[in-house]
mmCIF file of C-alpha atoms in Angstrom:
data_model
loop_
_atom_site.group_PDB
_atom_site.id
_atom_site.type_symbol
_atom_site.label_atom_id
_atom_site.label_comp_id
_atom_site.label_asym_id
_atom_site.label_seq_id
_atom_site.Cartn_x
_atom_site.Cartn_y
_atom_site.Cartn_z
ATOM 1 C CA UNK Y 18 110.294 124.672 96.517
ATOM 2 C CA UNK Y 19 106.647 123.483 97.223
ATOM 3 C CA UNK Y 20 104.351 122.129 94.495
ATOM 4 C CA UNK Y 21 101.617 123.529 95.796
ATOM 5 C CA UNK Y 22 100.911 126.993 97.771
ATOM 6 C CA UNK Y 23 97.512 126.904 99.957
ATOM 7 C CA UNK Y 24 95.632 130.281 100.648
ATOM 8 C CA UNK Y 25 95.101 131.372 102.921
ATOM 9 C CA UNK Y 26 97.423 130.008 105.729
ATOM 10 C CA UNK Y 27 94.952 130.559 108.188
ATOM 11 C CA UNK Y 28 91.444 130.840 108.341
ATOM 12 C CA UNK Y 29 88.939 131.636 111.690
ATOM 13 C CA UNK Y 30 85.081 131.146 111.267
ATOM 14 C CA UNK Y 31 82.196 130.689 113.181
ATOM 15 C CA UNK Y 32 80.869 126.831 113.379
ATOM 16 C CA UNK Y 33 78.406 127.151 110.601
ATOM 17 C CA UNK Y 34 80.079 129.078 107.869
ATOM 18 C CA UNK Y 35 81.486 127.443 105.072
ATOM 19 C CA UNK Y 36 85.275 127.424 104.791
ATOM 20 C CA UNK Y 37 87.145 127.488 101.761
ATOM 21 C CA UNK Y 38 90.576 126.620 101.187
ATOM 22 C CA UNK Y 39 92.439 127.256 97.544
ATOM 23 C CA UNK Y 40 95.807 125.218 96.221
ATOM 24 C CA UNK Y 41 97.825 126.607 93.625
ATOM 25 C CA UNK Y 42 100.375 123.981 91.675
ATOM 26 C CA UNK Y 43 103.205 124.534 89.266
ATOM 27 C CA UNK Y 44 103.625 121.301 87.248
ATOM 28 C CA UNK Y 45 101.372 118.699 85.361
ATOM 29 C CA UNK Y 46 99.403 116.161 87.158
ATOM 30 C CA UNK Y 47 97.792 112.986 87.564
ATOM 31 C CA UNK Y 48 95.499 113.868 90.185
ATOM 32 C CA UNK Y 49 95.002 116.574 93.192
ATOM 33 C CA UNK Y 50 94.389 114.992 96.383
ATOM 34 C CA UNK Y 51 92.976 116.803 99.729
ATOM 35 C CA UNK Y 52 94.407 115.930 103.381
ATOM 36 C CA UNK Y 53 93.384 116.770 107.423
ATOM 37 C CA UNK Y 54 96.029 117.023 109.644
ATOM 38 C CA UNK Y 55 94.751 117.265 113.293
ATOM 39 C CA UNK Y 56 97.378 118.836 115.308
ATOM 40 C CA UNK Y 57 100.783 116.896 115.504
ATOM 41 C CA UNK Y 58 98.895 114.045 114.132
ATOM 42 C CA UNK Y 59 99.188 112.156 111.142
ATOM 43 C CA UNK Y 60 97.777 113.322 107.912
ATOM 44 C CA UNK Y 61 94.448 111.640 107.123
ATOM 45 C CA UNK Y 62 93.026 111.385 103.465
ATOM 46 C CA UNK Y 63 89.876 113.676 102.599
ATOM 47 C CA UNK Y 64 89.414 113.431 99.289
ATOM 48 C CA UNK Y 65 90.938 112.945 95.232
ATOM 49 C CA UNK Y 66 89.890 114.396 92.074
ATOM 50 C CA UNK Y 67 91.450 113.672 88.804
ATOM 51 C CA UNK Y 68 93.308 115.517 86.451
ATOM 52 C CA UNK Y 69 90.445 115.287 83.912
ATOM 53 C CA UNK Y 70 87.657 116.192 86.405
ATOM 54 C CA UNK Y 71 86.050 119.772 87.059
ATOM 55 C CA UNK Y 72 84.500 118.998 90.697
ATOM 56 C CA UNK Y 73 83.738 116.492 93.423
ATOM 57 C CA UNK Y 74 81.757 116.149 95.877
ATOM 58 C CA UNK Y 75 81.622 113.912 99.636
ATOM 59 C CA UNK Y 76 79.759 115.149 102.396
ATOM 60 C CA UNK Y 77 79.976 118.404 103.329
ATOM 61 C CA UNK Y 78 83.416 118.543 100.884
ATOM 62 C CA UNK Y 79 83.590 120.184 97.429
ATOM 63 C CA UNK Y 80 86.632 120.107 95.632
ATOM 64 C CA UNK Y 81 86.976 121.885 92.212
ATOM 65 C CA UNK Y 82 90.094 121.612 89.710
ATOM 66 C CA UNK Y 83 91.296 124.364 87.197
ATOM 67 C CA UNK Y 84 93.990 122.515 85.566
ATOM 68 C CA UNK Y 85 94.168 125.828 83.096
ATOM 69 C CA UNK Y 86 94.699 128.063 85.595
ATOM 70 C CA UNK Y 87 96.717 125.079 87.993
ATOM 71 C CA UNK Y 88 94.468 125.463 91.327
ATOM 72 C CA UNK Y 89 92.025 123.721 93.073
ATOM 73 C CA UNK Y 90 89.758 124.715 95.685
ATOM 74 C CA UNK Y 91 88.082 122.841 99.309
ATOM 75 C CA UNK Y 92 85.079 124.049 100.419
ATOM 76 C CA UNK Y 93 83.452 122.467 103.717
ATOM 77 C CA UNK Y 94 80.181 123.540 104.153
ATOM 78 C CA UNK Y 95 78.449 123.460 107.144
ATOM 79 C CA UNK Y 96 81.541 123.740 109.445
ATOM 80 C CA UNK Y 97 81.553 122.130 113.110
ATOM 81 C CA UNK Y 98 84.381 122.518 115.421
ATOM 82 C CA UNK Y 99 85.645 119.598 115.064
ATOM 83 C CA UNK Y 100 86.644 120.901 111.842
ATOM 84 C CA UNK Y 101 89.030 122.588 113.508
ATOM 85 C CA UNK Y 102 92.871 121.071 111.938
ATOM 86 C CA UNK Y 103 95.326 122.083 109.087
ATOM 87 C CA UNK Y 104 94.243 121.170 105.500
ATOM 88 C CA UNK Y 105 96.532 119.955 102.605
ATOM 89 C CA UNK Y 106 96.619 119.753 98.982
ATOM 90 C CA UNK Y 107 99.244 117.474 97.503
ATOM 91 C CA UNK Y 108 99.523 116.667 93.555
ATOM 92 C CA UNK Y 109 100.498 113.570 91.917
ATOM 93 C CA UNK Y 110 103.384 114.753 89.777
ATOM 94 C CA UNK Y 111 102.665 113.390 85.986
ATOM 95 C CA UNK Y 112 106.244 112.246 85.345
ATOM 96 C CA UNK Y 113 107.482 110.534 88.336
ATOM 97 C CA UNK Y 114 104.377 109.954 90.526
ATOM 98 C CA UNK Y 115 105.379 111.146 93.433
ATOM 99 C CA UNK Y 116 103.141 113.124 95.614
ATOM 100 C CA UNK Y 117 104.302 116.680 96.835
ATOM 101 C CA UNK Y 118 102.675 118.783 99.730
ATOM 102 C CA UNK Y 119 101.864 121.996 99.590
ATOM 103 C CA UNK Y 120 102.297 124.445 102.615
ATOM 104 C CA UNK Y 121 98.761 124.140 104.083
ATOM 105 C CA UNK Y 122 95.804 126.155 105.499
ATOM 106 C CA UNK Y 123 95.114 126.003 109.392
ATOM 107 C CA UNK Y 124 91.584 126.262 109.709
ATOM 108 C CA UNK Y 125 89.639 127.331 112.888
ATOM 109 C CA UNK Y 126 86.054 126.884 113.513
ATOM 110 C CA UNK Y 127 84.644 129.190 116.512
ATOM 111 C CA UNK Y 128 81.819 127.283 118.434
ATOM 112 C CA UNK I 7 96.625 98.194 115.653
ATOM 113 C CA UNK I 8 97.474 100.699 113.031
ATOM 114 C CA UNK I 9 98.037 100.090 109.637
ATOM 115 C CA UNK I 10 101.419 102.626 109.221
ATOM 116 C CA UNK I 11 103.271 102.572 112.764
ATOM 117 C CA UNK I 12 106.417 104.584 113.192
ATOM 118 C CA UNK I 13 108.395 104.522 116.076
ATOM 119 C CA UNK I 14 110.057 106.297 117.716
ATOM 120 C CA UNK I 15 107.418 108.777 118.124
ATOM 121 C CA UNK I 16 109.926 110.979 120.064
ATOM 122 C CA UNK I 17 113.087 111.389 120.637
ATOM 123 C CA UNK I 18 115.437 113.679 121.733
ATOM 124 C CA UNK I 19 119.281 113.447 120.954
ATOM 125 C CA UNK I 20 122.720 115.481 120.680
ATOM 126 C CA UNK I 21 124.247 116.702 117.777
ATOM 127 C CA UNK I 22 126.568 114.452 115.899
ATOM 128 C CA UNK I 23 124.356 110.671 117.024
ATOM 129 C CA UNK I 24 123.350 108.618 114.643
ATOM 130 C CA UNK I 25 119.360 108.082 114.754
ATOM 131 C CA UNK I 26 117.080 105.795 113.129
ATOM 132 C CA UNK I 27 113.304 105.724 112.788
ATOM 133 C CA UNK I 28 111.511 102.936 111.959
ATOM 134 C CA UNK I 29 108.300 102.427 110.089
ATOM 135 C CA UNK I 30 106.620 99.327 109.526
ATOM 136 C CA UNK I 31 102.880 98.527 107.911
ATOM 137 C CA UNK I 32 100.252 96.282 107.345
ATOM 138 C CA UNK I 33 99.022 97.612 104.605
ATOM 139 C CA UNK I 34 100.572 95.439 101.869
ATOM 140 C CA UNK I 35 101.703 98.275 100.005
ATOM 141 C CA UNK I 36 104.377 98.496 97.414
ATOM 142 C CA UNK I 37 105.400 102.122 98.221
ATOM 143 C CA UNK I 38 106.725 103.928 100.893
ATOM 144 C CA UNK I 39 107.690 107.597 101.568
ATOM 145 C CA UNK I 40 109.542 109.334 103.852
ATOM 146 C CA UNK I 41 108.435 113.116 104.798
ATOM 147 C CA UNK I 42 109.908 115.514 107.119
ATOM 148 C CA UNK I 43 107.009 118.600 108.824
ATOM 149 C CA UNK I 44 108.457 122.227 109.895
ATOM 150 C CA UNK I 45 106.171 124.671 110.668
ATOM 151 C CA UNK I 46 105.619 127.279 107.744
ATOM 152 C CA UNK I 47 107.258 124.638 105.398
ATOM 153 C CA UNK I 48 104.410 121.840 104.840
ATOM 154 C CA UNK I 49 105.330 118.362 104.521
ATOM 155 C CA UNK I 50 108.612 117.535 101.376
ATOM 156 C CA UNK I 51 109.757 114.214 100.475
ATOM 157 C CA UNK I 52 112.771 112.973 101.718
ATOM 158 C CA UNK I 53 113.163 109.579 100.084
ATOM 159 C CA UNK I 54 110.685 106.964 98.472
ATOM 160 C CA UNK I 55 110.342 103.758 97.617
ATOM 161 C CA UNK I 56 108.101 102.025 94.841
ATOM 162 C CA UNK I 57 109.247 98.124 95.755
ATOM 163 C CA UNK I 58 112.115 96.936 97.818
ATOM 164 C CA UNK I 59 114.794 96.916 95.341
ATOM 165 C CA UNK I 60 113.782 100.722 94.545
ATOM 166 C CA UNK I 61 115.490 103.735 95.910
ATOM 167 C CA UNK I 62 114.729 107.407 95.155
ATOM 168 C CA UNK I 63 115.873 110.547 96.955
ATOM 169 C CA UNK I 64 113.277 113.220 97.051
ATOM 170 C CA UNK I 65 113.628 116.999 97.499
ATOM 171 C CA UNK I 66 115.491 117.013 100.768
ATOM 172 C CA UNK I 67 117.875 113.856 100.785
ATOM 173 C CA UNK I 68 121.391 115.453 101.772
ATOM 174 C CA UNK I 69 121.756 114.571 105.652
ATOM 175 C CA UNK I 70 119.454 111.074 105.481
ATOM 176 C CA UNK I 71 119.908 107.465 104.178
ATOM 177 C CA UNK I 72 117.215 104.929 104.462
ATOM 178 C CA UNK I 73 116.633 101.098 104.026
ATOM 179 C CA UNK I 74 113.625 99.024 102.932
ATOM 180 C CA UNK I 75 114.537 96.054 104.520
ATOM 181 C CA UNK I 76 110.796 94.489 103.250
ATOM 182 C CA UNK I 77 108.235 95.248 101.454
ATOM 183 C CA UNK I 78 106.548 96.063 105.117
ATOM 184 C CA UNK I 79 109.911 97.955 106.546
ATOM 185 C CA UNK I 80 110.991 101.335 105.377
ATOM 186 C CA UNK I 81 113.685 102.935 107.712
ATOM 187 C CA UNK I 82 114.815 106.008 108.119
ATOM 188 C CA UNK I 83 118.266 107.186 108.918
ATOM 189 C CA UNK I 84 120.165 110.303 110.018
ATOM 190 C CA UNK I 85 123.925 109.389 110.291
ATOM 191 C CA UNK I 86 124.954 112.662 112.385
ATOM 192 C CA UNK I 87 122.201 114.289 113.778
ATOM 193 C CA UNK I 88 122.452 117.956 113.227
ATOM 194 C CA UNK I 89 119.828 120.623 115.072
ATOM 195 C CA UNK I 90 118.136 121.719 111.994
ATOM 196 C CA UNK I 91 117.043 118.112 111.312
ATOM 197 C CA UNK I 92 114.821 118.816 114.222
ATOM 198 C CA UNK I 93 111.703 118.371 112.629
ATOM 199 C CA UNK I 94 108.260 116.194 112.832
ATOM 200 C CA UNK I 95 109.195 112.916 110.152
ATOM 201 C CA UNK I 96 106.105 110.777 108.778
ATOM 202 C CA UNK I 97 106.445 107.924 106.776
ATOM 203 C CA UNK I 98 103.725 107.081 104.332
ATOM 204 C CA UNK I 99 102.376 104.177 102.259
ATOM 205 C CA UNK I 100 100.716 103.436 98.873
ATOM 206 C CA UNK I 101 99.033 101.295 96.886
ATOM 207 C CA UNK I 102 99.842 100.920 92.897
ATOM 208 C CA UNK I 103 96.530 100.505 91.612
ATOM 209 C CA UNK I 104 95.139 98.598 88.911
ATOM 210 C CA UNK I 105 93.698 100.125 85.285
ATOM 211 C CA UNK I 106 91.903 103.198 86.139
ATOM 212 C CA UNK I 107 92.740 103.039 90.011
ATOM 213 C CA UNK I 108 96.684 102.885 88.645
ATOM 214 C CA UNK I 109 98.876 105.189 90.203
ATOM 215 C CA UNK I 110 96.072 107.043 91.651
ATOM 216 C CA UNK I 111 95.840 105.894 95.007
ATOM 217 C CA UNK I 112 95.745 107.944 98.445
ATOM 218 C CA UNK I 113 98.660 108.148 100.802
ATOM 219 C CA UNK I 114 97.978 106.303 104.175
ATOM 220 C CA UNK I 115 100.377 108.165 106.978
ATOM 221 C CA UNK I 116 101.879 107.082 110.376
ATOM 222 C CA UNK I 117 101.374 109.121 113.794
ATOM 223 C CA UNK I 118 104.736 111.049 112.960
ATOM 224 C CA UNK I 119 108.263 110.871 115.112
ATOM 225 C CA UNK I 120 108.818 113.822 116.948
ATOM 226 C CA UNK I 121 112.800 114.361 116.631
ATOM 227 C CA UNK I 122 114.644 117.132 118.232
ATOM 228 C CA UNK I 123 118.506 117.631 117.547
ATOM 229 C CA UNK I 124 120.190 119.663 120.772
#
């Protein structure tokens, strides 16, 4: 089964809005890391926070961490249409260090 | 050029042929991963590797066997090609890290290999 569970699966706002993506995770981690997947592309690094940070910021991303509750959240402010891809969250499993994916959030940004 | 290149990037093939994807990178990184994409299903780990002597199935192994014939070669095998292998694969790299950077790094991904089983 997945690590992680991204809601929702799909989002559709208007280029401006802010879009916000959340990640839910079962296990303990190292870190929380965010990916962009244009379509049928490869996936393209956005952004890592660590287990023992609260919230991160670059550019127009803000990632926050709730290793209590095990979820993390994306917000991109500001959105353009070429915003427009599928979003990831994949953890860095504690014990072995591998990284697993969770199911993603397609995101759609209306010009 | 890019730093994580996988090729084939598509192929198409019968059930029962053996197929092999290749991924190569210039990245000088210790660890490689093989994923496999279905829609609905995000990205799981098929195998990975943390140096060349090191082997590790992931969460999805039966049906695949793979080969890091270099630190810069990580291949990818499917011995008999079945249709629900059809799938989008991407191979992945890593670096180690040193002291607080350890074991934190980012994953840098290939363009993907496009593989349908008929």
């Amino acid at each position: 089964s997945q690590q992680g569970e991204e809601d929702p699966q799909a989002l559709s706002i208007q280029e401006g809005e802010n879009a916000t993506m959340n990640c839910s995770y079962k296990t303990s981690i190292n870190n929380l890391q965010w990916y962009r997947q244009n379509s049928g592309r490869g996936l393209v690094h956005l952004i890592l926070i660590r287990s023992n940070e609260r919230e991160k910021h670059s550019g127009r991303l803000r990632v926050t961490l709730d290793t209590s509750k095990k979820s993390s959240s994306l917000l991109i402010t500001a959105s353009r249409a070429a915003d427009t891809a599928s979003y990831f969250c994949a953890t860095r499993d504690k014990g072995t260090y591998k990284y697993i994916f969770g199911t993603g959030t397609r995101l759609k940004v209306l010009a | 050029d890019a730093d994580v290149t996988q090729t084939p990037r598509n192929r198409i093939t019968k059930t029962g042929k053996r197929i092999m994807l290749e991924c190569s990178q210039t990245k000088g990184h210790d660890r490689m991963y093989w994923y496999r994409q279905d829609p609905g299903l995000g990205l799981r780990l098929i195998y990975y590797s943390f140096d060349v002597k090191d082997i590790n199935k992931g969460e999805i192994s039966d049906g695949y066997s793979v080969s890091r014939q270099a630190q810069a070669k990580f291949s990818l095998s499917l011995e008999s090609a079945i249709p629900n292998q059809t799938a989008l694969y991407f191979c992945a790299t890593s670096d180690i890290g040193q002291g607080e950077l350890a074991n934190t790094g980012e994953l840098f991904f290939g363009e993907g290999s496009r593989l349908t089983v008929l």
